[in-house]
PDB file of C-alpha atoms in Angstrom:
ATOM      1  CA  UNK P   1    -126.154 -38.609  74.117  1.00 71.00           C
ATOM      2  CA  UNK P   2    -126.930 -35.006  74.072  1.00 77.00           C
ATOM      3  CA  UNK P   3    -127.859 -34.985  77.771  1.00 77.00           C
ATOM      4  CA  UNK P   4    -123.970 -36.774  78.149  1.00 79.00           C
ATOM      5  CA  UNK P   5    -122.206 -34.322  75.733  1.00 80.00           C
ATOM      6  CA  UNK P   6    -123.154 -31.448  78.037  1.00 84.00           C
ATOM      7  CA  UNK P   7    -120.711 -32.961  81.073  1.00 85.00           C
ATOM      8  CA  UNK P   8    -117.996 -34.124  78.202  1.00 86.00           C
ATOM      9  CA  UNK P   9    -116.201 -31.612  75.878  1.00 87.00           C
ATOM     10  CA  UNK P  10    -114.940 -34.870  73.224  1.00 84.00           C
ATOM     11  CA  UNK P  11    -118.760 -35.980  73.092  1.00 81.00           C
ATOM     12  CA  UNK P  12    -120.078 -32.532  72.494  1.00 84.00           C
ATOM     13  CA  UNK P  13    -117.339 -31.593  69.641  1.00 84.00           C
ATOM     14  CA  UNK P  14    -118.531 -35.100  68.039  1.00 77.00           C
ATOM     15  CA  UNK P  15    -121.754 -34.477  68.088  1.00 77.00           C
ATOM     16  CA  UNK P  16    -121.579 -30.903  66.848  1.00 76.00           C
ATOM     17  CA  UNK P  17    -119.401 -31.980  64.215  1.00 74.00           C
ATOM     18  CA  UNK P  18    -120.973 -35.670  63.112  1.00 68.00           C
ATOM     19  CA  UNK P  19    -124.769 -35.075  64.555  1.00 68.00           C
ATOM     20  CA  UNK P  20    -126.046 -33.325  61.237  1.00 62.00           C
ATOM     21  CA  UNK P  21    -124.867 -34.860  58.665  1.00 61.00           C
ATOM     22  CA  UNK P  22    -126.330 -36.345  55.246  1.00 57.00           C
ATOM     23  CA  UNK P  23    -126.519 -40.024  54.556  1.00 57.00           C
ATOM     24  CA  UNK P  24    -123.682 -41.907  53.863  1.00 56.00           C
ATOM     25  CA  UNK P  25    -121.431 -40.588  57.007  1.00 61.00           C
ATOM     26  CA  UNK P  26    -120.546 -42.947  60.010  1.00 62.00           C
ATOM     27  CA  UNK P  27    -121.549 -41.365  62.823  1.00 61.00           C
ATOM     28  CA  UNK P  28    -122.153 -44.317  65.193  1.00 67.00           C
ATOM     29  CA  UNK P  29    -125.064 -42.163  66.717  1.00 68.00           C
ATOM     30  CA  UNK P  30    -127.748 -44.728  65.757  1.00 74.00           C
ATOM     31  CA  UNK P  31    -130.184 -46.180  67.847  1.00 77.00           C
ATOM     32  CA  UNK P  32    -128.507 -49.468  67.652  1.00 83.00           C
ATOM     33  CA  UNK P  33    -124.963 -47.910  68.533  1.00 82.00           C
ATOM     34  CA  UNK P  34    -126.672 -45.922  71.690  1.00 82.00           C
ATOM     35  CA  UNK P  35    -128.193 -48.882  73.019  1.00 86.00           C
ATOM     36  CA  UNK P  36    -125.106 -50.641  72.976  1.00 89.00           C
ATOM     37  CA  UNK P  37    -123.148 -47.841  74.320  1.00 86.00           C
ATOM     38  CA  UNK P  38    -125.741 -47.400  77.148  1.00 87.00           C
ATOM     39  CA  UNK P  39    -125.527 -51.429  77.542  1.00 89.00           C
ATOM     40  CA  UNK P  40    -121.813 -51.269  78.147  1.00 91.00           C
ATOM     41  CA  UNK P  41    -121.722 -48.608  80.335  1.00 89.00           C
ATOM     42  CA  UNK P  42    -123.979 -49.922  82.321  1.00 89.00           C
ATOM     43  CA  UNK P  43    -122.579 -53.235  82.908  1.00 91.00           C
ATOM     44  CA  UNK P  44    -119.156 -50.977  83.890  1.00 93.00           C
ATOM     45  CA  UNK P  45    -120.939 -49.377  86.720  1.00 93.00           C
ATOM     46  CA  UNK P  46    -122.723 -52.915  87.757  1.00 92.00           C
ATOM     47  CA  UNK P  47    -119.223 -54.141  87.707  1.00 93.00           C
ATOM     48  CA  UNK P  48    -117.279 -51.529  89.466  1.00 93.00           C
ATOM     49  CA  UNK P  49    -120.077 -51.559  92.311  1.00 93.00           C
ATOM     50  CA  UNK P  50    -119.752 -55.182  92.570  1.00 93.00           C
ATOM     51  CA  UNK P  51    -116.073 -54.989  93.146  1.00 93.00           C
ATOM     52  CA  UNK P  52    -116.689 -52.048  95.902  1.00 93.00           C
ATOM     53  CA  UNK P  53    -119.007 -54.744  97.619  1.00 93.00           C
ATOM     54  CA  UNK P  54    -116.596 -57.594  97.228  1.00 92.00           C
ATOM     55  CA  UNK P  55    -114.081 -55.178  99.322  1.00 91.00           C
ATOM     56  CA  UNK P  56    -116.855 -54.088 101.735  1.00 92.00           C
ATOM     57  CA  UNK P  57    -117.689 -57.923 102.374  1.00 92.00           C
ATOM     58  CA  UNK P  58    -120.828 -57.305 104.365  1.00 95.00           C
ATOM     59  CA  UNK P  59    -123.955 -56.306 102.861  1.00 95.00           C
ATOM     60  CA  UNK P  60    -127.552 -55.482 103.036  1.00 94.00           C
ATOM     61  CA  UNK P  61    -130.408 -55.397 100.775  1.00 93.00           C
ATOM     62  CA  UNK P  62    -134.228 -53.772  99.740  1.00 92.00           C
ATOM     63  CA  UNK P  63    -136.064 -54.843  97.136  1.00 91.00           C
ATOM     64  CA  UNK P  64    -139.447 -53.675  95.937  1.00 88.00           C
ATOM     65  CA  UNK P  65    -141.441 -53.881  92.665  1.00 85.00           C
ATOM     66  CA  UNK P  66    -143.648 -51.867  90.680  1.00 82.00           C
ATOM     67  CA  UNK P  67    -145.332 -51.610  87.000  1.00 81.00           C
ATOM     68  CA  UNK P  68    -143.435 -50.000  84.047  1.00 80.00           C
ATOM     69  CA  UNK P  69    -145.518 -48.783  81.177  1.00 80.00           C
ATOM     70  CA  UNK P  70    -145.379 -51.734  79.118  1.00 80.00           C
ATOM     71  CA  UNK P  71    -147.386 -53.352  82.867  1.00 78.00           C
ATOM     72  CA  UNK P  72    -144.376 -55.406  82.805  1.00 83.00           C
ATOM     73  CA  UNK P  73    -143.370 -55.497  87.119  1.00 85.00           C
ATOM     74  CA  UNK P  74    -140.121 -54.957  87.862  1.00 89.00           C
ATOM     75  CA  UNK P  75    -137.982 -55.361  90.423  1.00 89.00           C
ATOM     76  CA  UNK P  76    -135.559 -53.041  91.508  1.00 91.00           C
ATOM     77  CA  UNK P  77    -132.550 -54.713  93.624  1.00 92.00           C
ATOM     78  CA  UNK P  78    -130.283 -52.197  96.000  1.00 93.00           C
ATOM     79  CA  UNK P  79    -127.636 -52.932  98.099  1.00 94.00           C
ATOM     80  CA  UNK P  80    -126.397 -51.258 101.117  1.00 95.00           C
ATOM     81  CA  UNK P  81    -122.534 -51.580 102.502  1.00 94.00           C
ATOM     82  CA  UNK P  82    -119.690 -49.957 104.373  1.00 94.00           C
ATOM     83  CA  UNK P  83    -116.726 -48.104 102.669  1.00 92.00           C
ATOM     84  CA  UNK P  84    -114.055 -45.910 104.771  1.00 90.00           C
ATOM     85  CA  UNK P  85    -115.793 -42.965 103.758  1.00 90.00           C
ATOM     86  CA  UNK P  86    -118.922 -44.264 105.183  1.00 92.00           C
ATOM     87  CA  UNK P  87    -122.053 -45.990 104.396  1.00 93.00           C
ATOM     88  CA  UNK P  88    -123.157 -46.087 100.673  1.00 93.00           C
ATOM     89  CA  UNK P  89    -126.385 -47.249  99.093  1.00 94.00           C
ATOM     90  CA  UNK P  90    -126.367 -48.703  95.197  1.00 94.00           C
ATOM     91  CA  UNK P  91    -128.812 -49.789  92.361  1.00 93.00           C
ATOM     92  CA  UNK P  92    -127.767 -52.625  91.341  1.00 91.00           C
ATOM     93  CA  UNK P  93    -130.547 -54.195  88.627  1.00 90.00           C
ATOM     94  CA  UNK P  94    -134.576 -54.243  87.424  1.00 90.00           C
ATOM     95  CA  UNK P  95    -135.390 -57.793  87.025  1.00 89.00           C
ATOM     96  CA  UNK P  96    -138.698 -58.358  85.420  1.00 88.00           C
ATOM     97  CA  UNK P  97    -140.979 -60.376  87.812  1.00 86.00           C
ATOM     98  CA  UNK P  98    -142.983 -62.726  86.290  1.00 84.00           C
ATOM     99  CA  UNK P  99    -144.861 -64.125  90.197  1.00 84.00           C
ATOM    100  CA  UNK P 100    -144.942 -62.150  93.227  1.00 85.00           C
ATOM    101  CA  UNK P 101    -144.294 -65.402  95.904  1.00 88.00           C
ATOM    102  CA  UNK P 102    -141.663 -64.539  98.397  1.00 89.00           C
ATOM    103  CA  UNK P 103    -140.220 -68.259  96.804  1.00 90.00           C
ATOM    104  CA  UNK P 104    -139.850 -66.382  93.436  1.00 90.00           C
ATOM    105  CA  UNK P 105    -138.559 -63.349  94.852  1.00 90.00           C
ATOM    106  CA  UNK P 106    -135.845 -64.784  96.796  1.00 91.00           C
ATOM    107  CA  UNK P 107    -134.890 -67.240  93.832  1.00 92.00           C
ATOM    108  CA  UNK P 108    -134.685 -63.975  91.617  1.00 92.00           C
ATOM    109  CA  UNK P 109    -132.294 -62.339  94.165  1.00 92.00           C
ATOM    110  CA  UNK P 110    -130.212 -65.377  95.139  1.00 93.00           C
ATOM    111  CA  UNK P 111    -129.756 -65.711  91.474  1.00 93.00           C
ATOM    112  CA  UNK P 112    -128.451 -62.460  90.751  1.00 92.00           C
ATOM    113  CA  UNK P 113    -126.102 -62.213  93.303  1.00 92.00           C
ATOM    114  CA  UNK P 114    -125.083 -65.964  92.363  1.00 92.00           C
ATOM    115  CA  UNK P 115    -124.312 -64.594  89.400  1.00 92.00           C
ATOM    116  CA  UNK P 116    -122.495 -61.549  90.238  1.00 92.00           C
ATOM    117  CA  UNK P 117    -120.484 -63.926  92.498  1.00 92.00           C
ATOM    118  CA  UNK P 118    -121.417 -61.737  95.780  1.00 93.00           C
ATOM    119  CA  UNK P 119    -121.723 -64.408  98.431  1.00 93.00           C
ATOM    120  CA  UNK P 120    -125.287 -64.907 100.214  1.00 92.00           C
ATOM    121  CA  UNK P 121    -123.629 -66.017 103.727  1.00 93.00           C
ATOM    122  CA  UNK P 122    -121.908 -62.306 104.113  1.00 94.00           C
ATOM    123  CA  UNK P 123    -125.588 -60.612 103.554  1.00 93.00           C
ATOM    124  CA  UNK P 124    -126.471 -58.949 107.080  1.00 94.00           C
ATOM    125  CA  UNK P 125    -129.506 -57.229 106.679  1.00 92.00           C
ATOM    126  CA  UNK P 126    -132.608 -57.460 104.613  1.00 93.00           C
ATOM    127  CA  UNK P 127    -135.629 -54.457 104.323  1.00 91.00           C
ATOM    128  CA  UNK P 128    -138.868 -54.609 102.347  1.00 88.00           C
ATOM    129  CA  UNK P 129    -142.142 -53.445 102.996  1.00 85.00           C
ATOM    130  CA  UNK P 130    -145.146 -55.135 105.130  1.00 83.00           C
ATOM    131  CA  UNK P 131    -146.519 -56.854 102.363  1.00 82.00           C
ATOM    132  CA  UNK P 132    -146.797 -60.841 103.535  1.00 84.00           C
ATOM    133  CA  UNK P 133    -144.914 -61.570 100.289  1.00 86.00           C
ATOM    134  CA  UNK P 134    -141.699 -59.443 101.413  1.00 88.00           C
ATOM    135  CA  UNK P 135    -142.219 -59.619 105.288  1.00 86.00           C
ATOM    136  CA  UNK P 136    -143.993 -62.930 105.924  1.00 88.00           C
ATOM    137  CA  UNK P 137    -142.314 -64.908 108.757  1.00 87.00           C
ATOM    138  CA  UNK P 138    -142.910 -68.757 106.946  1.00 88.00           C
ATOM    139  CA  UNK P 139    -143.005 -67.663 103.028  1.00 88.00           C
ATOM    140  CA  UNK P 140    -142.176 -64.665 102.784  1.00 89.00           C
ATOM    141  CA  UNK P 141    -138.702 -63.136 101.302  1.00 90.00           C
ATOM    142  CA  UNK P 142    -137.074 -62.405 104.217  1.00 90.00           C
ATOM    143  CA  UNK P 143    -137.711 -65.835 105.536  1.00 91.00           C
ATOM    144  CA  UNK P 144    -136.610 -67.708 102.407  1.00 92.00           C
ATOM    145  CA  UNK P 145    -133.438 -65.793 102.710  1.00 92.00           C
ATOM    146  CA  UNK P 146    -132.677 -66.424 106.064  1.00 91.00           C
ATOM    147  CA  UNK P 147    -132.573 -69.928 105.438  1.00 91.00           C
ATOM    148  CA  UNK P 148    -129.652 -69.289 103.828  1.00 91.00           C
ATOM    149  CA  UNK P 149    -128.240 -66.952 105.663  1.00 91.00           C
ATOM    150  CA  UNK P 150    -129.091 -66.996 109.265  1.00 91.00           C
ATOM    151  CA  UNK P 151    -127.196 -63.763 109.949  1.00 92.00           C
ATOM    152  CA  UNK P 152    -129.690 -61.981 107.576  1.00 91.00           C
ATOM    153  CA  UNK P 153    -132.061 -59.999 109.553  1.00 92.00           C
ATOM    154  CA  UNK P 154    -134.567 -58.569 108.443  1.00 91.00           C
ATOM    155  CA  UNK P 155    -136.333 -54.889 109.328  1.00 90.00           C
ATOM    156  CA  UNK P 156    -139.227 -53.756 107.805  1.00 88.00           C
ATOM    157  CA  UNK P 157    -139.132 -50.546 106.180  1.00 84.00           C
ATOM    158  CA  UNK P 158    -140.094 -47.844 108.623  1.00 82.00           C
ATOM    159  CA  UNK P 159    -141.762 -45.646 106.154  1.00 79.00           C
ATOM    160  CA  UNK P 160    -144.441 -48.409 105.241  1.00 81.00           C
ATOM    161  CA  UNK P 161    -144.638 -49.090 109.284  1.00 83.00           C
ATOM    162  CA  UNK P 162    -145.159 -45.548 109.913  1.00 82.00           C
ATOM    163  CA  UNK P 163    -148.190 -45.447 107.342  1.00 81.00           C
ATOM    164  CA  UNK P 164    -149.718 -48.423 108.418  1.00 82.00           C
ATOM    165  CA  UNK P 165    -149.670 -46.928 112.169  1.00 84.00           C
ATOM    166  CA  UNK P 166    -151.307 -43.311 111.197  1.00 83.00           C
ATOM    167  CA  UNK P 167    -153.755 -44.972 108.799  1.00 82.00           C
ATOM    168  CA  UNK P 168    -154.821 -46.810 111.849  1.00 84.00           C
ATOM    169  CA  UNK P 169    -154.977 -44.062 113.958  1.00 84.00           C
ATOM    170  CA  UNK P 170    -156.401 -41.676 111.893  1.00 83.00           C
ATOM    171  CA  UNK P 171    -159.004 -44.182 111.083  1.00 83.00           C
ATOM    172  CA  UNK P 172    -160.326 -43.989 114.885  1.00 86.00           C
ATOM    173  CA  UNK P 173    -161.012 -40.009 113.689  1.00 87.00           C
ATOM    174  CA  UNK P 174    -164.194 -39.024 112.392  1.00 89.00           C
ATOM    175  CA  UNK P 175    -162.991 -35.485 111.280  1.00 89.00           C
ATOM    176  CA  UNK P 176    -159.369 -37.185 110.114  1.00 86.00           C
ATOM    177  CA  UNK P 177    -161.056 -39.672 107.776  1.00 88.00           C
ATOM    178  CA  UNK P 178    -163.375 -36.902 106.014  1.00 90.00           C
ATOM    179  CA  UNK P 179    -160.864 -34.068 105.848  1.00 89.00           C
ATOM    180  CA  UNK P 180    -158.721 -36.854 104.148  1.00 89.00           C
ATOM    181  CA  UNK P 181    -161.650 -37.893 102.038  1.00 90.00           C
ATOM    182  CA  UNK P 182    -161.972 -33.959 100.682  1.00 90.00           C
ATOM    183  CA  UNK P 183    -158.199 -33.989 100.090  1.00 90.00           C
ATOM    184  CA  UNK P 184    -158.120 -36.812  98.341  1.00 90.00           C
ATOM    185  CA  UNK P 185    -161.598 -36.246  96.505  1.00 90.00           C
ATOM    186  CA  UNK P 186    -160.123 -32.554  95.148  1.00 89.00           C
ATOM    187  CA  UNK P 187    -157.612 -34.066  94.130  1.00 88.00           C
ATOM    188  CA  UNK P 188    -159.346 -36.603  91.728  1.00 88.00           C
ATOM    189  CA  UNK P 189    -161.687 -34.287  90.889  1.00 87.00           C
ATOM    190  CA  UNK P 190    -158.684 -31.487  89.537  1.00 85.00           C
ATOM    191  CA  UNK P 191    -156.086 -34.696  88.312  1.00 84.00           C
ATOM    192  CA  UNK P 192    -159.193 -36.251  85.649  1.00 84.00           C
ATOM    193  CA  UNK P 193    -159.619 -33.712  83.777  1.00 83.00           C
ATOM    194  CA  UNK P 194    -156.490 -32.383  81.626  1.00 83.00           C
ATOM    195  CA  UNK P 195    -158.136 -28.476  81.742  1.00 83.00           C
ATOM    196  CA  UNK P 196    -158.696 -28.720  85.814  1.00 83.00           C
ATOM    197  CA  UNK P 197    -155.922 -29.613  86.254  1.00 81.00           C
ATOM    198  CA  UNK P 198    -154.317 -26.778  83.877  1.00 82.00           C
ATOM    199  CA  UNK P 199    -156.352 -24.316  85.609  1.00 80.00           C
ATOM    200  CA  UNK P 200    -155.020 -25.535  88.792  1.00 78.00           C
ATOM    201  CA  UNK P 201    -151.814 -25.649  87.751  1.00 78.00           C
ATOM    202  CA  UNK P 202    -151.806 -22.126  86.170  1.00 77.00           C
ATOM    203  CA  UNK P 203    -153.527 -20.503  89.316  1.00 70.00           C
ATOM    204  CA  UNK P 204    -151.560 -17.453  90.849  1.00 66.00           C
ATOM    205  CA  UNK P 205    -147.894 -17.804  91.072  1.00 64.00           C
ATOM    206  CA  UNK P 206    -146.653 -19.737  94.247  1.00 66.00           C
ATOM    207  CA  UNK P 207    -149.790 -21.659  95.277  1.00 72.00           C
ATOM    208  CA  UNK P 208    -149.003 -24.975  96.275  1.00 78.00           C
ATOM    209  CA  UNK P 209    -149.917 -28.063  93.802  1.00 80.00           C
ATOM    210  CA  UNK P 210    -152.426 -30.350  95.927  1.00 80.00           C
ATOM    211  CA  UNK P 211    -150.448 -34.150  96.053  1.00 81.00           C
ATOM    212  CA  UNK P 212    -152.393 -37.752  96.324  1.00 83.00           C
ATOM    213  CA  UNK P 213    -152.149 -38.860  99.177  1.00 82.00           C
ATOM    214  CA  UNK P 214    -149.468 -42.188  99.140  1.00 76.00           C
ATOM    215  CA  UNK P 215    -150.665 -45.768 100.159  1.00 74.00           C
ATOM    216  CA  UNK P 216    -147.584 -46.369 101.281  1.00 71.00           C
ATOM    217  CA  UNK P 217    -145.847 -43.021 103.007  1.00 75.00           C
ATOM    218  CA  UNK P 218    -147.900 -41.589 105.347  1.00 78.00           C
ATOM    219  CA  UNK P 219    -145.803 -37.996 104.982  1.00 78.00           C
ATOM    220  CA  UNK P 220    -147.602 -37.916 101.675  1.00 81.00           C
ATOM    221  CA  UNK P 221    -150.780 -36.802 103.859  1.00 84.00           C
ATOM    222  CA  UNK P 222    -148.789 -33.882 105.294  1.00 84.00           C
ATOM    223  CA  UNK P 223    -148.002 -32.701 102.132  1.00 86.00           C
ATOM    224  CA  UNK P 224    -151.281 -32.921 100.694  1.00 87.00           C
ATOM    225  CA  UNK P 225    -152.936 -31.288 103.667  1.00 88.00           C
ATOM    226  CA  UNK P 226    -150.191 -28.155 103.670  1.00 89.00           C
ATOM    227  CA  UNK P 227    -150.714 -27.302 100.207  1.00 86.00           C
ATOM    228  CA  UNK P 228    -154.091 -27.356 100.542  1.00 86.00           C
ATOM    229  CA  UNK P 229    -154.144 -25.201 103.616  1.00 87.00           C
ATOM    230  CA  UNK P 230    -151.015 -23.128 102.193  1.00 86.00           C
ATOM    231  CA  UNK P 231    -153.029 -22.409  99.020  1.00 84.00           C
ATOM    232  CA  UNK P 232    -156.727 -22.278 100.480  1.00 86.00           C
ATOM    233  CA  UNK P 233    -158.213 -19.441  99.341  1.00 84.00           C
ATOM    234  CA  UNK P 234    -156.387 -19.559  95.817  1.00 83.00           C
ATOM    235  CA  UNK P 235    -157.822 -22.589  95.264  1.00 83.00           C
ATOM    236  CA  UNK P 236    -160.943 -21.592  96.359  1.00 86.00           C
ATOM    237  CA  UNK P 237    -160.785 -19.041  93.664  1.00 84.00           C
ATOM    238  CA  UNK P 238    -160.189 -22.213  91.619  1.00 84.00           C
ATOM    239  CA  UNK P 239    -163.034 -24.024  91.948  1.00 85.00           C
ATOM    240  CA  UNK P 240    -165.484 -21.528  91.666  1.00 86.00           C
ATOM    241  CA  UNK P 241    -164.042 -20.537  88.042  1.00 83.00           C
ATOM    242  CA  UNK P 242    -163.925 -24.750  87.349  1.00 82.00           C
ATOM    243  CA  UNK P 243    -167.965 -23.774  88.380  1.00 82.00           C
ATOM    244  CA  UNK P 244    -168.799 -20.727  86.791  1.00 80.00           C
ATOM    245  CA  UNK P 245    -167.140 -22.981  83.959  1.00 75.00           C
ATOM    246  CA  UNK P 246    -169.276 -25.955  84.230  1.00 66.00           C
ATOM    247  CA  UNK P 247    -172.516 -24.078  85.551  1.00 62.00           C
ATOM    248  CA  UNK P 248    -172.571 -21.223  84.116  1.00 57.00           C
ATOM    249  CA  UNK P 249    -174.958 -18.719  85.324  1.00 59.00           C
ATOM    250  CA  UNK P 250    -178.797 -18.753  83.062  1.00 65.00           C
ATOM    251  CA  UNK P 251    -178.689 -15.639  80.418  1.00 66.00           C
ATOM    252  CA  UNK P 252    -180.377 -12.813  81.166  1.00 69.00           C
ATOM    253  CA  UNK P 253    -184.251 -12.034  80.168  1.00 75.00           C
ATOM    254  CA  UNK P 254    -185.078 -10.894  76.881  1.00 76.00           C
ATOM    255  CA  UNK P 255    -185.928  -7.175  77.269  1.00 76.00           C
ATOM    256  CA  UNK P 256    -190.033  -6.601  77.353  1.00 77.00           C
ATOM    257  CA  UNK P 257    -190.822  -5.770  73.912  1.00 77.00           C
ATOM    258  CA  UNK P 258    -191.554  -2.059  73.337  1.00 76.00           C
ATOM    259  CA  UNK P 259    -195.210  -0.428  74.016  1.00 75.00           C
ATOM    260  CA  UNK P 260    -197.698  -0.026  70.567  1.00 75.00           C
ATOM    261  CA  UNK P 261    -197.781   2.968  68.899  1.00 66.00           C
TER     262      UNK P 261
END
């Protein structure tokens, strides 16, 4: 609400007039009343894009899932269409996934736009990643789809393509595969340890952060590999702090004692 009140001028003066008070004031600014405010609005936007894609009439979609903190995996439905202004590209939902068959997937998407009333038969395009659940030519999504609309077709996402061709490459590289290795290793080494990583972090001003390096988006290598190259010698300056830390160098001897009287 705060975060809203700073675009809206009637939310802000409510807020700055309602927010403090005692007990005993309505101020509808409970969590219960937020929820349901968020709820609503959200089901304005599902229902305005809807209505866009009704008018569009032809479609395409990408779906792909991932964990949430509670390691509930959700799926996260777009949709792609056509307006006069040009091409647009719209979340639509999270549905929580409870099997990760291309059967279950496709029943979880046919469903929602069942329910939305957004017809299957006008969907012209479908993109996932390589995985044989999403791309698989006999069970995967894209297949199950297809057999319901044959005008669906599918391309595979050219990110995840792109990774899986430099992986292989790379992979025929001797030198490639270690300096990735040390990348990768560095940053594992900096990431575990909450005061590494603070001391990378808080190195001198404008050194690059070093990145993971992606499973899925090979340009996450580039990015990894700049940084590190950008920032070499500052982080080089890093680690041997991180090892004076760790290691640090034996005391000195204890002075001879003095000569007898």
């Amino acid at each position: 609400m705060e975060l809203l009140s700073k675009y809206d001028t009637f939310l802000a003066a409510h807020l700055h007039k309602h927010a403090n008070k005692g007990s005993g004031n309505v101020n509808f600014l409970s969590s219960t009343v937020c929820n349901e405010l968020i709820n609503l609005l959200g089901r304005k936007v599902l229902s305005a894009i809807v209505a866009e894609v009704r008018r569009a009439k032809y479609y395409s979609i990408s779906v792909d899932s991932t964990p949430d903190v509670s390691h509930t995996d959700q799926l996260c439905l777009t949709i792609r269409y056509v307006l006069p202004e040009g091409p647009v590209k719209r979340f639509l939902t999270f549905v929580p996934l409870l099997n990760h068959t291309g059967k279950e997937i496709a029943d979880v998407v046919r469903d929602f736009l069942q329910t939305n009333k957004i017809p299957i038969s006008d969907c012209r395009g479908q993109s996932y990643d390589n995985a044989s659940n999403m791309s698989g030519k006999y069970r995967g999504i894209q297949a199950h789809l297809k057999s319901h609309c044959e005008f669906a077709e599918f391309v595979p996402c050219m990110a995840h393509s792109l990774n899986l061709i430099g992986t292989c490459a790379a992979e025929c590289c001797t030198a490639a595969v270690t300096l990735f290795g040390i990348v990768q290793r560095l940053y594992v080494y900096l990431m575990k340890s909450t005061y590494r990583w603070r001391k990378h972090r808080d190195a001198p001003k404008h050194m690059p952060i070093i990145n993971c390096l992606s499973d899925t988006r090979w340009s996450a290598r580039a990015d990894a590999v700049e940084a590190l190259a950008n920032g070499f010698q500052q982080n080089i300056t890093v680690l041997d702090d991180l090892a004076m830390d760790e290691h640090p160098p034996p005391p000195p001897p204890p002075p001879p004692p003095p000569p007898p009287p």
